[in-house]
């Protein structure tokens, strides 16, 4: 009996790794890494020291997590997208956000042609381009969705490097969006103070804990598993339609139903499932191979740095032709690159609470469209 490959043992360790990552992410020296990166790193250490199965002796449990847990995570995280609330975002914010999305696509494509990662050891480089496009339009849920569709997650070493680069560059740009408005206001000041956006939108920044009930969780799981089943059926009968796109479309439809919106727990469950999924990704990581192919990570870093640079130049450069509200442009860019939560925090930090809700809702648009655009980019490059 091989103890370290038994499903119950493996499941126990994976869950404890999630607990460890959440705990460490709140500590002084680890909070900048984020729980997602920590869980990958911790699982990789355990796999490479023999305490978790790696890609060499992967148990069937890993396959089940890839097939069911990852799509469920995507379902739950997208279930928070409320398309009807877009009316509160305001036209200026939406325009800047869409400009930022276009800038991301330009950066991903240009970086692909400049560095030719497909010729320098980056496996499925076209899919990686789609992953970075998706994540810098609406967040990591899109990166994982595109990765799941193309099977990039099975290359644990490369996927860990992709996530590490995403975290590093994304964190740097978050800091940049906090600093740039004050610098640009000195160089190119607005002719007049930008009008504040006033709305009567509901407070979507509530930090109250979700009240999870047994019936609520049951309904959410039934909807999630049913949606995965529908996406698999559609993909079986219409192979040209990626299952992840069907999953995304059905989820967005369900997310607009008032009854579904009232059910609590989707965000908590979704984030938990993402961490479990990423723990398995970390277990697939072969550290020896990563060290031997460290230059691939460096190439990814340069590629993504160029992508973000192009995104920044285009959104701030072209955006300035329409408005000198640097805070608005910065929040829109942050919503692209980092997602809903940090966009709201950034708006508050910049002294613009009027931009908090529009930034969050613009990030929700990114969650909704990022996977679609990411796959379009990947298919174009394929």
mmCIF file of C-alpha atoms in Angstrom:
data_model
loop_
_atom_site.group_PDB
_atom_site.id
_atom_site.type_symbol
_atom_site.label_atom_id
_atom_site.label_comp_id
_atom_site.label_asym_id
_atom_site.label_seq_id
_atom_site.Cartn_x
_atom_site.Cartn_y
_atom_site.Cartn_z
ATOM 1 C CA UNK A 1 0.000 0.000 0.000
ATOM 2 C CA UNK A 2 1.543 3.276 -1.156
ATOM 3 C CA UNK A 3 0.499 5.632 1.619
ATOM 4 C CA UNK A 4 1.293 8.930 -0.097
ATOM 5 C CA UNK A 5 -0.851 8.157 -3.153
ATOM 6 C CA UNK A 6 -4.025 7.124 -1.318
ATOM 7 C CA UNK A 7 -6.949 9.426 -2.298
ATOM 8 C CA UNK A 8 -7.996 10.185 1.288
ATOM 9 C CA UNK A 9 -4.432 11.074 2.268
ATOM 10 C CA UNK A 10 -3.962 13.235 -0.826
ATOM 11 C CA UNK A 11 -7.287 15.050 -0.310
ATOM 12 C CA UNK A 12 -6.400 15.721 3.337
ATOM 13 C CA UNK A 13 -3.020 17.207 2.455
ATOM 14 C CA UNK A 14 -4.463 19.347 -0.357
ATOM 15 C CA UNK A 15 -7.023 20.853 2.016
ATOM 16 C CA UNK A 16 -4.364 21.521 4.651
ATOM 17 C CA UNK A 17 -2.244 23.240 2.006
ATOM 18 C CA UNK A 18 -5.187 25.545 1.282
ATOM 19 C CA UNK A 19 -5.480 26.363 4.990
ATOM 20 C CA UNK A 20 -1.740 27.070 5.169
ATOM 21 C CA UNK A 21 -1.861 29.339 2.118
ATOM 22 C CA UNK A 22 -4.776 31.346 3.507
ATOM 23 C CA UNK A 23 -3.006 31.741 6.856
ATOM 24 C CA UNK A 24 0.336 32.745 5.365
ATOM 25 C CA UNK A 25 -1.249 35.212 2.914
ATOM 26 C CA UNK A 26 -2.298 37.334 5.882
ATOM 27 C CA UNK A 27 1.200 37.470 7.368
ATOM 28 C CA UNK A 28 3.558 40.402 6.888
ATOM 29 C CA UNK A 29 6.160 38.738 4.676
ATOM 30 C CA UNK A 30 3.764 36.654 2.590
ATOM 31 C CA UNK A 31 0.720 38.815 1.913
ATOM 32 C CA UNK A 32 2.260 40.265 -1.251
ATOM 33 C CA UNK A 33 2.488 36.788 -2.745
ATOM 34 C CA UNK A 34 -1.204 36.049 -2.377
ATOM 35 C CA UNK A 35 -2.790 32.756 -1.370
ATOM 36 C CA UNK A 36 -3.019 31.525 -4.980
ATOM 37 C CA UNK A 37 0.739 31.630 -5.535
ATOM 38 C CA UNK A 38 1.472 30.342 -2.023
ATOM 39 C CA UNK A 39 -0.749 27.297 -2.500
ATOM 40 C CA UNK A 40 1.049 26.425 -5.757
ATOM 41 C CA UNK A 41 4.463 26.807 -4.144
ATOM 42 C CA UNK A 42 3.546 24.819 -1.020
ATOM 43 C CA UNK A 43 2.047 21.933 -3.004
ATOM 44 C CA UNK A 44 5.092 21.929 -5.297
ATOM 45 C CA UNK A 45 7.421 21.603 -2.309
ATOM 46 C CA UNK A 46 5.396 18.710 -0.895
ATOM 47 C CA UNK A 47 5.262 16.954 -4.278
ATOM 48 C CA UNK A 48 8.974 17.314 -4.874
ATOM 49 C CA UNK A 49 9.806 16.017 -1.392
ATOM 50 C CA UNK A 50 7.551 13.000 -1.798
ATOM 51 C CA UNK A 51 4.701 14.011 0.517
ATOM 52 C CA UNK A 52 2.286 14.491 -2.391
ATOM 53 C CA UNK A 53 2.095 12.621 -5.700
ATOM 54 C CA UNK A 54 3.597 14.546 -8.606
ATOM 55 C CA UNK A 55 2.931 14.378 -12.329
ATOM 56 C CA UNK A 56 5.040 11.215 -12.454
ATOM 57 C CA UNK A 57 2.649 9.219 -10.242
ATOM 58 C CA UNK A 58 -0.506 11.343 -10.416
ATOM 59 C CA UNK A 59 -3.547 9.631 -8.833
ATOM 60 C CA UNK A 60 -6.980 9.599 -10.457
ATOM 61 C CA UNK A 61 -8.051 12.173 -7.870
ATOM 62 C CA UNK A 62 -5.993 14.808 -9.719
ATOM 63 C CA UNK A 63 -7.831 14.022 -12.937
ATOM 64 C CA UNK A 64 -11.159 14.409 -11.180
ATOM 65 C CA UNK A 65 -10.143 17.801 -9.834
ATOM 66 C CA UNK A 66 -9.122 18.970 -13.299
ATOM 67 C CA UNK A 67 -12.354 17.686 -14.820
ATOM 68 C CA UNK A 68 -14.870 18.836 -12.206
ATOM 69 C CA UNK A 69 -13.391 21.117 -9.532
ATOM 70 C CA UNK A 70 -11.796 23.592 -11.951
ATOM 71 C CA UNK A 71 -14.992 24.126 -14.026
ATOM 72 C CA UNK A 72 -17.012 24.415 -10.812
ATOM 73 C CA UNK A 73 -14.629 27.115 -9.567
ATOM 74 C CA UNK A 74 -15.136 29.072 -12.772
ATOM 75 C CA UNK A 75 -18.904 28.663 -12.443
ATOM 76 C CA UNK A 76 -19.019 29.986 -8.879
ATOM 77 C CA UNK A 77 -16.727 32.950 -9.507
ATOM 78 C CA UNK A 78 -18.701 34.048 -12.577
ATOM 79 C CA UNK A 79 -21.971 33.735 -10.679
ATOM 80 C CA UNK A 80 -21.292 37.153 -9.117
ATOM 81 C CA UNK A 81 -21.379 38.987 -12.477
ATOM 82 C CA UNK A 82 -24.554 41.107 -12.567
ATOM 83 C CA UNK A 83 -24.914 42.512 -16.066
ATOM 84 C CA UNK A 84 -27.876 44.714 -15.106
ATOM 85 C CA UNK A 85 -25.630 46.727 -12.800
ATOM 86 C CA UNK A 86 -23.551 47.965 -15.740
ATOM 87 C CA UNK A 87 -25.806 51.031 -15.925
ATOM 88 C CA UNK A 88 -24.095 52.233 -12.756
ATOM 89 C CA UNK A 89 -20.615 52.032 -14.216
ATOM 90 C CA UNK A 90 -20.974 55.092 -16.401
ATOM 91 C CA UNK A 91 -19.983 55.505 -20.024
ATOM 92 C CA UNK A 92 -16.518 57.028 -19.339
ATOM 93 C CA UNK A 93 -15.452 54.109 -17.152
ATOM 94 C CA UNK A 94 -16.763 51.513 -19.589
ATOM 95 C CA UNK A 95 -15.030 53.221 -22.526
ATOM 96 C CA UNK A 96 -11.707 53.355 -20.673
ATOM 97 C CA UNK A 97 -12.102 49.755 -19.602
ATOM 98 C CA UNK A 98 -12.816 48.576 -23.151
ATOM 99 C CA UNK A 99 -9.858 50.623 -24.375
ATOM 100 C CA UNK A 100 -7.711 48.852 -21.792
ATOM 101 C CA UNK A 101 -9.019 45.490 -22.976
ATOM 102 C CA UNK A 102 -8.074 46.326 -26.560
ATOM 103 C CA UNK A 103 -4.651 47.471 -25.349
ATOM 104 C CA UNK A 104 -4.172 44.120 -23.610
ATOM 105 C CA UNK A 105 -4.943 42.255 -26.831
ATOM 106 C CA UNK A 106 -2.430 44.423 -28.709
ATOM 107 C CA UNK A 107 0.224 43.768 -26.071
ATOM 108 C CA UNK A 108 -0.321 40.009 -26.082
ATOM 109 C CA UNK A 109 -0.117 39.797 -29.882
ATOM 110 C CA UNK A 110 2.875 42.096 -30.236
ATOM 111 C CA UNK A 111 4.764 40.274 -27.500
ATOM 112 C CA UNK A 112 4.006 36.956 -29.195
ATOM 113 C CA UNK A 113 5.439 38.129 -32.515
ATOM 114 C CA UNK A 114 8.424 39.944 -30.976
ATOM 115 C CA UNK A 115 9.640 37.170 -28.665
ATOM 116 C CA UNK A 116 8.347 34.118 -30.580
ATOM 117 C CA UNK A 117 7.822 32.051 -27.409
ATOM 118 C CA UNK A 118 6.571 29.155 -29.530
ATOM 119 C CA UNK A 119 10.103 28.765 -30.902
ATOM 120 C CA UNK A 120 11.838 29.016 -27.541
ATOM 121 C CA UNK A 121 10.472 26.229 -25.384
ATOM 122 C CA UNK A 122 7.095 27.663 -24.323
ATOM 123 C CA UNK A 123 4.623 24.822 -24.758
ATOM 124 C CA UNK A 124 1.322 25.836 -26.425
ATOM 125 C CA UNK A 125 2.458 29.435 -26.617
ATOM 126 C CA UNK A 126 -0.704 30.423 -28.486
ATOM 127 C CA UNK A 127 -2.785 29.239 -25.511
ATOM 128 C CA UNK A 128 -0.497 31.080 -23.086
ATOM 129 C CA UNK A 129 -1.104 34.263 -25.104
ATOM 130 C CA UNK A 130 -4.832 33.674 -24.685
ATOM 131 C CA UNK A 131 -4.392 33.074 -20.951
ATOM 132 C CA UNK A 132 -2.530 36.343 -20.418
ATOM 133 C CA UNK A 133 -5.057 38.152 -22.593
ATOM 134 C CA UNK A 134 -7.894 36.807 -20.475
ATOM 135 C CA UNK A 135 -6.288 37.534 -17.113
ATOM 136 C CA UNK A 136 -5.380 41.139 -18.045
ATOM 137 C CA UNK A 137 -8.906 41.825 -19.250
ATOM 138 C CA UNK A 138 -10.794 40.435 -16.292
ATOM 139 C CA UNK A 139 -8.712 38.500 -13.805
ATOM 140 C CA UNK A 140 -7.300 35.076 -13.045
ATOM 141 C CA UNK A 141 -10.626 33.282 -13.446
ATOM 142 C CA UNK A 142 -10.227 33.895 -17.180
ATOM 143 C CA UNK A 143 -6.620 32.671 -17.162
ATOM 144 C CA UNK A 144 -7.691 29.414 -15.537
ATOM 145 C CA UNK A 145 -10.642 28.995 -17.906
ATOM 146 C CA UNK A 146 -8.470 29.368 -21.011
ATOM 147 C CA UNK A 147 -5.797 27.117 -19.494
ATOM 148 C CA UNK A 148 -8.399 24.480 -18.723
ATOM 149 C CA UNK A 149 -9.763 24.558 -22.282
ATOM 150 C CA UNK A 150 -6.339 24.019 -23.890
ATOM 151 C CA UNK A 151 -5.019 21.603 -21.255
ATOM 152 C CA UNK A 152 -2.136 23.899 -20.277
ATOM 153 C CA UNK A 153 -2.737 23.021 -16.639
ATOM 154 C CA UNK A 154 -1.313 19.541 -17.205
ATOM 155 C CA UNK A 155 2.137 21.042 -17.703
ATOM 156 C CA UNK A 156 2.475 21.880 -14.021
ATOM 157 C CA UNK A 157 5.974 23.327 -14.244
ATOM 158 C CA UNK A 158 5.085 25.805 -16.964
ATOM 159 C CA UNK A 159 1.692 26.613 -15.449
ATOM 160 C CA UNK A 160 3.346 27.464 -12.132
ATOM 161 C CA UNK A 161 5.747 29.781 -13.989
ATOM 162 C CA UNK A 162 2.823 31.381 -15.840
ATOM 163 C CA UNK A 163 1.055 32.104 -12.537
ATOM 164 C CA UNK A 164 4.224 33.357 -10.875
ATOM 165 C CA UNK A 165 4.869 35.820 -13.715
ATOM 166 C CA UNK A 166 1.222 36.908 -13.616
ATOM 167 C CA UNK A 167 1.479 37.628 -9.881
ATOM 168 C CA UNK A 168 4.774 39.506 -10.156
ATOM 169 C CA UNK A 169 3.834 41.756 -13.071
ATOM 170 C CA UNK A 170 0.265 42.225 -11.856
ATOM 171 C CA UNK A 171 1.444 43.364 -8.411
ATOM 172 C CA UNK A 172 3.882 45.853 -9.928
ATOM 173 C CA UNK A 173 1.122 47.322 -12.104
ATOM 174 C CA UNK A 174 -1.244 47.608 -9.133
ATOM 175 C CA UNK A 175 1.368 49.778 -7.431
ATOM 176 C CA UNK A 176 1.846 51.755 -10.649
ATOM 177 C CA UNK A 177 -1.873 52.548 -10.916
ATOM 178 C CA UNK A 178 -1.703 53.983 -7.418
ATOM 179 C CA UNK A 179 1.265 56.245 -8.224
ATOM 180 C CA UNK A 180 0.613 57.309 -11.834
ATOM 181 C CA UNK A 181 -2.435 59.588 -11.276
ATOM 182 C CA UNK A 182 -0.539 62.021 -9.035
ATOM 183 C CA UNK A 183 2.498 62.039 -11.353
ATOM 184 C CA UNK A 184 0.429 62.606 -14.490
ATOM 185 C CA UNK A 185 -1.671 65.267 -12.775
ATOM 186 C CA UNK A 186 1.533 67.279 -12.236
ATOM 187 C CA UNK A 187 2.747 66.815 -15.817
ATOM 188 C CA UNK A 188 -0.588 67.089 -17.608
ATOM 189 C CA UNK A 189 -3.106 68.540 -15.166
ATOM 190 C CA UNK A 190 -6.812 68.369 -15.879
ATOM 191 C CA UNK A 191 -8.259 71.699 -16.957
ATOM 192 C CA UNK A 192 -10.963 71.304 -14.360
ATOM 193 C CA UNK A 193 -11.763 68.840 -11.670
ATOM 194 C CA UNK A 194 -13.451 65.795 -13.080
ATOM 195 C CA UNK A 195 -17.097 65.561 -12.244
ATOM 196 C CA UNK A 196 -17.776 62.922 -9.693
ATOM 197 C CA UNK A 197 -19.909 60.008 -10.754
ATOM 198 C CA UNK A 198 -22.968 59.823 -8.555
ATOM 199 C CA UNK A 199 -25.157 56.785 -8.406
ATOM 200 C CA UNK A 200 -27.704 55.099 -6.230
ATOM 201 C CA UNK A 201 -26.216 51.725 -6.875
ATOM 202 C CA UNK A 202 -26.262 49.085 -4.176
ATOM 203 C CA UNK A 203 -23.126 48.715 -2.088
ATOM 204 C CA UNK A 204 -21.312 45.795 -3.717
ATOM 205 C CA UNK A 205 -18.253 46.316 -1.531
ATOM 206 C CA UNK A 206 -19.841 44.891 1.568
ATOM 207 C CA UNK A 207 -17.271 42.831 3.457
ATOM 208 C CA UNK A 208 -19.836 41.003 5.547
ATOM 209 C CA UNK A 209 -19.331 37.262 5.610
ATOM 210 C CA UNK A 210 -21.617 35.287 3.371
ATOM 211 C CA UNK A 211 -24.361 33.465 5.245
ATOM 212 C CA UNK A 212 -24.123 29.961 3.822
ATOM 213 C CA UNK A 213 -27.005 27.535 4.293
ATOM 214 C CA UNK A 214 -27.360 23.832 3.507
ATOM 215 C CA UNK A 215 -30.154 24.427 0.994
ATOM 216 C CA UNK A 216 -28.227 27.286 -0.607
ATOM 217 C CA UNK A 217 -25.085 25.200 -1.070
ATOM 218 C CA UNK A 218 -27.181 22.335 -2.447
ATOM 219 C CA UNK A 219 -28.812 24.589 -5.019
ATOM 220 C CA UNK A 220 -25.489 26.154 -6.026
ATOM 221 C CA UNK A 221 -23.837 22.767 -6.469
ATOM 222 C CA UNK A 222 -26.822 21.468 -8.434
ATOM 223 C CA UNK A 223 -26.666 24.491 -10.744
ATOM 224 C CA UNK A 224 -22.893 24.180 -11.104
ATOM 225 C CA UNK A 225 -22.833 20.468 -11.861
ATOM 226 C CA UNK A 226 -25.827 20.847 -14.170
ATOM 227 C CA UNK A 227 -24.071 23.622 -16.072
ATOM 228 C CA UNK A 228 -20.949 21.480 -16.488
ATOM 229 C CA UNK A 229 -23.144 18.631 -17.748
ATOM 230 C CA UNK A 230 -24.807 20.938 -20.293
ATOM 231 C CA UNK A 231 -21.428 22.246 -21.486
ATOM 232 C CA UNK A 232 -20.148 18.685 -21.959
ATOM 233 C CA UNK A 233 -23.274 17.660 -23.887
ATOM 234 C CA UNK A 234 -23.027 20.699 -26.173
ATOM 235 C CA UNK A 235 -19.332 20.048 -26.744
ATOM 236 C CA UNK A 236 -20.053 16.400 -27.561
ATOM 237 C CA UNK A 237 -22.700 17.156 -30.177
ATOM 238 C CA UNK A 238 -21.087 20.383 -31.438
ATOM 239 C CA UNK A 239 -17.299 19.849 -31.064
ATOM 240 C CA UNK A 240 -16.590 23.268 -32.604
ATOM 241 C CA UNK A 241 -18.020 24.944 -29.488
ATOM 242 C CA UNK A 242 -15.510 24.839 -26.588
ATOM 243 C CA UNK A 243 -17.154 23.525 -23.432
ATOM 244 C CA UNK A 244 -15.721 26.396 -21.393
ATOM 245 C CA UNK A 245 -17.584 28.921 -23.563
ATOM 246 C CA UNK A 246 -20.858 27.079 -23.031
ATOM 247 C CA UNK A 247 -20.066 26.963 -19.320
ATOM 248 C CA UNK A 248 -19.400 30.717 -19.268
ATOM 249 C CA UNK A 249 -22.519 31.574 -21.262
ATOM 250 C CA UNK A 250 -24.898 29.441 -19.194
ATOM 251 C CA UNK A 251 -23.350 30.749 -15.960
ATOM 252 C CA UNK A 252 -23.786 34.385 -17.015
ATOM 253 C CA UNK A 253 -27.415 33.641 -17.851
ATOM 254 C CA UNK A 254 -27.994 32.057 -14.438
ATOM 255 C CA UNK A 255 -26.201 34.932 -12.712
ATOM 256 C CA UNK A 256 -28.884 37.359 -13.916
ATOM 257 C CA UNK A 257 -31.773 35.428 -12.303
ATOM 258 C CA UNK A 258 -32.906 37.184 -9.071
ATOM 259 C CA UNK A 259 -33.463 33.894 -7.251
ATOM 260 C CA UNK A 260 -29.902 32.769 -7.980
ATOM 261 C CA UNK A 261 -28.504 36.167 -7.001
ATOM 262 C CA UNK A 262 -30.051 35.844 -3.555
ATOM 263 C CA UNK A 263 -28.265 32.573 -2.783
ATOM 264 C CA UNK A 264 -25.206 33.188 -0.603
ATOM 265 C CA UNK A 265 -21.909 31.353 -0.717
ATOM 266 C CA UNK A 266 -20.843 31.312 -4.372
ATOM 267 C CA UNK A 267 -17.804 33.553 -3.858
ATOM 268 C CA UNK A 268 -16.512 31.608 -0.855
ATOM 269 C CA UNK A 269 -17.045 28.236 -2.510
ATOM 270 C CA UNK A 270 -15.543 29.446 -5.793
ATOM 271 C CA UNK A 271 -12.366 30.774 -4.194
ATOM 272 C CA UNK A 272 -11.980 27.600 -2.136
ATOM 273 C CA UNK A 273 -12.270 25.431 -5.244
ATOM 274 C CA UNK A 274 -9.765 27.616 -7.094
ATOM 275 C CA UNK A 275 -7.216 27.061 -4.319
ATOM 276 C CA UNK A 276 -7.781 23.291 -4.335
ATOM 277 C CA UNK A 277 -7.344 23.259 -8.104
ATOM 278 C CA UNK A 278 -4.161 25.351 -7.882
ATOM 279 C CA UNK A 279 -2.795 23.025 -5.202
ATOM 280 C CA UNK A 280 -2.991 20.165 -7.714
ATOM 281 C CA UNK A 281 -1.328 22.395 -10.310
ATOM 282 C CA UNK A 282 1.478 22.945 -7.818
ATOM 283 C CA UNK A 283 1.760 19.201 -7.233
ATOM 284 C CA UNK A 284 2.305 18.773 -10.975
ATOM 285 C CA UNK A 285 5.281 21.124 -10.828
ATOM 286 C CA UNK A 286 8.657 19.457 -11.337
ATOM 287 C CA UNK A 287 11.187 21.698 -9.590
ATOM 288 C CA UNK A 288 14.168 20.079 -11.284
ATOM 289 C CA UNK A 289 12.640 20.753 -14.673
ATOM 290 C CA UNK A 290 11.850 24.312 -13.596
ATOM 291 C CA UNK A 291 15.471 24.939 -12.618
ATOM 292 C CA UNK A 292 16.727 23.391 -15.831
ATOM 293 C CA UNK A 293 14.307 25.502 -17.872
ATOM 294 C CA UNK A 294 14.372 28.659 -15.778
ATOM 295 C CA UNK A 295 14.992 30.748 -18.865
ATOM 296 C CA UNK A 296 11.424 29.948 -19.968
ATOM 297 C CA UNK A 297 10.153 31.791 -16.909
ATOM 298 C CA UNK A 298 12.421 34.706 -17.767
ATOM 299 C CA UNK A 299 11.063 34.762 -21.321
ATOM 300 C CA UNK A 300 7.514 34.736 -19.972
ATOM 301 C CA UNK A 301 8.397 37.590 -17.628
ATOM 302 C CA UNK A 302 9.780 39.739 -20.458
ATOM 303 C CA UNK A 303 6.788 38.918 -22.659
ATOM 304 C CA UNK A 304 4.246 39.869 -19.985
ATOM 305 C CA UNK A 305 6.206 42.985 -19.019
ATOM 306 C CA UNK A 306 5.953 44.153 -22.638
ATOM 307 C CA UNK A 307 2.233 43.305 -22.669
ATOM 308 C CA UNK A 308 1.592 45.430 -19.576
ATOM 309 C CA UNK A 309 3.795 48.253 -20.890
ATOM 310 C CA UNK A 310 1.786 48.410 -24.117
ATOM 311 C CA UNK A 311 -1.452 48.234 -22.144
ATOM 312 C CA UNK A 312 -0.341 51.140 -19.956
ATOM 313 C CA UNK A 313 0.918 53.333 -22.802
ATOM 314 C CA UNK A 314 -2.233 52.833 -24.852
ATOM 315 C CA UNK A 315 -4.831 53.255 -22.116
ATOM 316 C CA UNK A 316 -3.169 56.311 -20.571
ATOM 317 C CA UNK A 317 -2.034 57.767 -23.911
ATOM 318 C CA UNK A 318 -5.248 57.342 -25.901
ATOM 319 C CA UNK A 319 -7.367 57.812 -22.781
ATOM 320 C CA UNK A 320 -5.848 61.252 -22.220
ATOM 321 C CA UNK A 321 -7.297 62.361 -25.568
ATOM 322 C CA UNK A 322 -10.776 61.908 -24.112
ATOM 323 C CA UNK A 323 -10.285 62.796 -20.479
ATOM 324 C CA UNK A 324 -7.597 64.053 -18.125
ATOM 325 C CA UNK A 325 -9.242 62.270 -15.246
ATOM 326 C CA UNK A 326 -6.156 60.229 -14.471
ATOM 327 C CA UNK A 327 -7.813 58.524 -11.521
ATOM 328 C CA UNK A 328 -10.617 57.225 -13.745
ATOM 329 C CA UNK A 329 -8.144 55.871 -16.295
ATOM 330 C CA UNK A 330 -6.051 54.313 -13.538
ATOM 331 C CA UNK A 331 -9.019 52.572 -11.929
ATOM 332 C CA UNK A 332 -10.142 51.256 -15.340
ATOM 333 C CA UNK A 333 -6.660 49.877 -16.002
ATOM 334 C CA UNK A 334 -6.555 48.318 -12.549
ATOM 335 C CA UNK A 335 -9.933 46.682 -13.180
ATOM 336 C CA UNK A 336 -8.456 45.179 -16.349
ATOM 337 C CA UNK A 337 -5.264 43.837 -14.842
ATOM 338 C CA UNK A 338 -6.210 43.033 -11.257
ATOM 339 C CA UNK A 339 -9.988 42.646 -11.248
ATOM 340 C CA UNK A 340 -12.898 43.922 -9.224
ATOM 341 C CA UNK A 341 -11.609 43.912 -5.645
ATOM 342 C CA UNK A 342 -8.435 45.962 -6.123
ATOM 343 C CA UNK A 343 -10.212 48.423 -8.442
ATOM 344 C CA UNK A 344 -12.516 49.385 -5.579
ATOM 345 C CA UNK A 345 -9.643 49.642 -3.109
ATOM 346 C CA UNK A 346 -7.623 51.764 -5.560
ATOM 347 C CA UNK A 347 -10.499 54.211 -6.077
ATOM 348 C CA UNK A 348 -10.753 54.705 -2.326
ATOM 349 C CA UNK A 349 -6.961 55.087 -1.983
ATOM 350 C CA UNK A 350 -6.956 57.777 -4.682
ATOM 351 C CA UNK A 351 -9.582 59.732 -2.793
ATOM 352 C CA UNK A 352 -12.231 58.985 -5.426
ATOM 353 C CA UNK A 353 -14.973 56.958 -3.761
ATOM 354 C CA UNK A 354 -17.216 57.933 -6.689
ATOM 355 C CA UNK A 355 -15.123 55.611 -8.865
ATOM 356 C CA UNK A 356 -15.284 52.672 -6.509
ATOM 357 C CA UNK A 357 -18.485 51.085 -7.761
ATOM 358 C CA UNK A 358 -17.855 51.865 -11.472
ATOM 359 C CA UNK A 359 -14.423 50.239 -11.174
ATOM 360 C CA UNK A 360 -15.840 47.112 -9.571
ATOM 361 C CA UNK A 361 -18.571 46.812 -12.185
ATOM 362 C CA UNK A 362 -16.094 47.350 -15.004
ATOM 363 C CA UNK A 363 -14.084 44.483 -13.538
ATOM 364 C CA UNK A 364 -17.242 42.376 -13.676
ATOM 365 C CA UNK A 365 -17.425 43.077 -17.408
ATOM 366 C CA UNK A 366 -13.871 41.753 -17.652
ATOM 367 C CA UNK A 367 -14.855 38.581 -15.809
ATOM 368 C CA UNK A 368 -17.639 38.113 -18.335
ATOM 369 C CA UNK A 369 -15.706 38.762 -21.570
ATOM 370 C CA UNK A 370 -12.134 37.786 -20.689
ATOM 371 C CA UNK A 371 -12.484 34.085 -21.472
ATOM 372 C CA UNK A 372 -14.132 34.756 -24.822
ATOM 373 C CA UNK A 373 -11.436 37.184 -25.937
ATOM 374 C CA UNK A 374 -8.657 34.995 -24.567
ATOM 375 C CA UNK A 375 -9.820 32.025 -26.619
ATOM 376 C CA UNK A 376 -10.254 34.220 -29.707
ATOM 377 C CA UNK A 377 -6.628 35.366 -29.383
ATOM 378 C CA UNK A 378 -5.412 31.791 -28.858
ATOM 379 C CA UNK A 379 -7.343 30.512 -31.876
ATOM 380 C CA UNK A 380 -6.028 33.366 -34.019
ATOM 381 C CA UNK A 381 -2.444 32.474 -33.114
ATOM 382 C CA UNK A 382 -2.914 28.716 -33.265
#
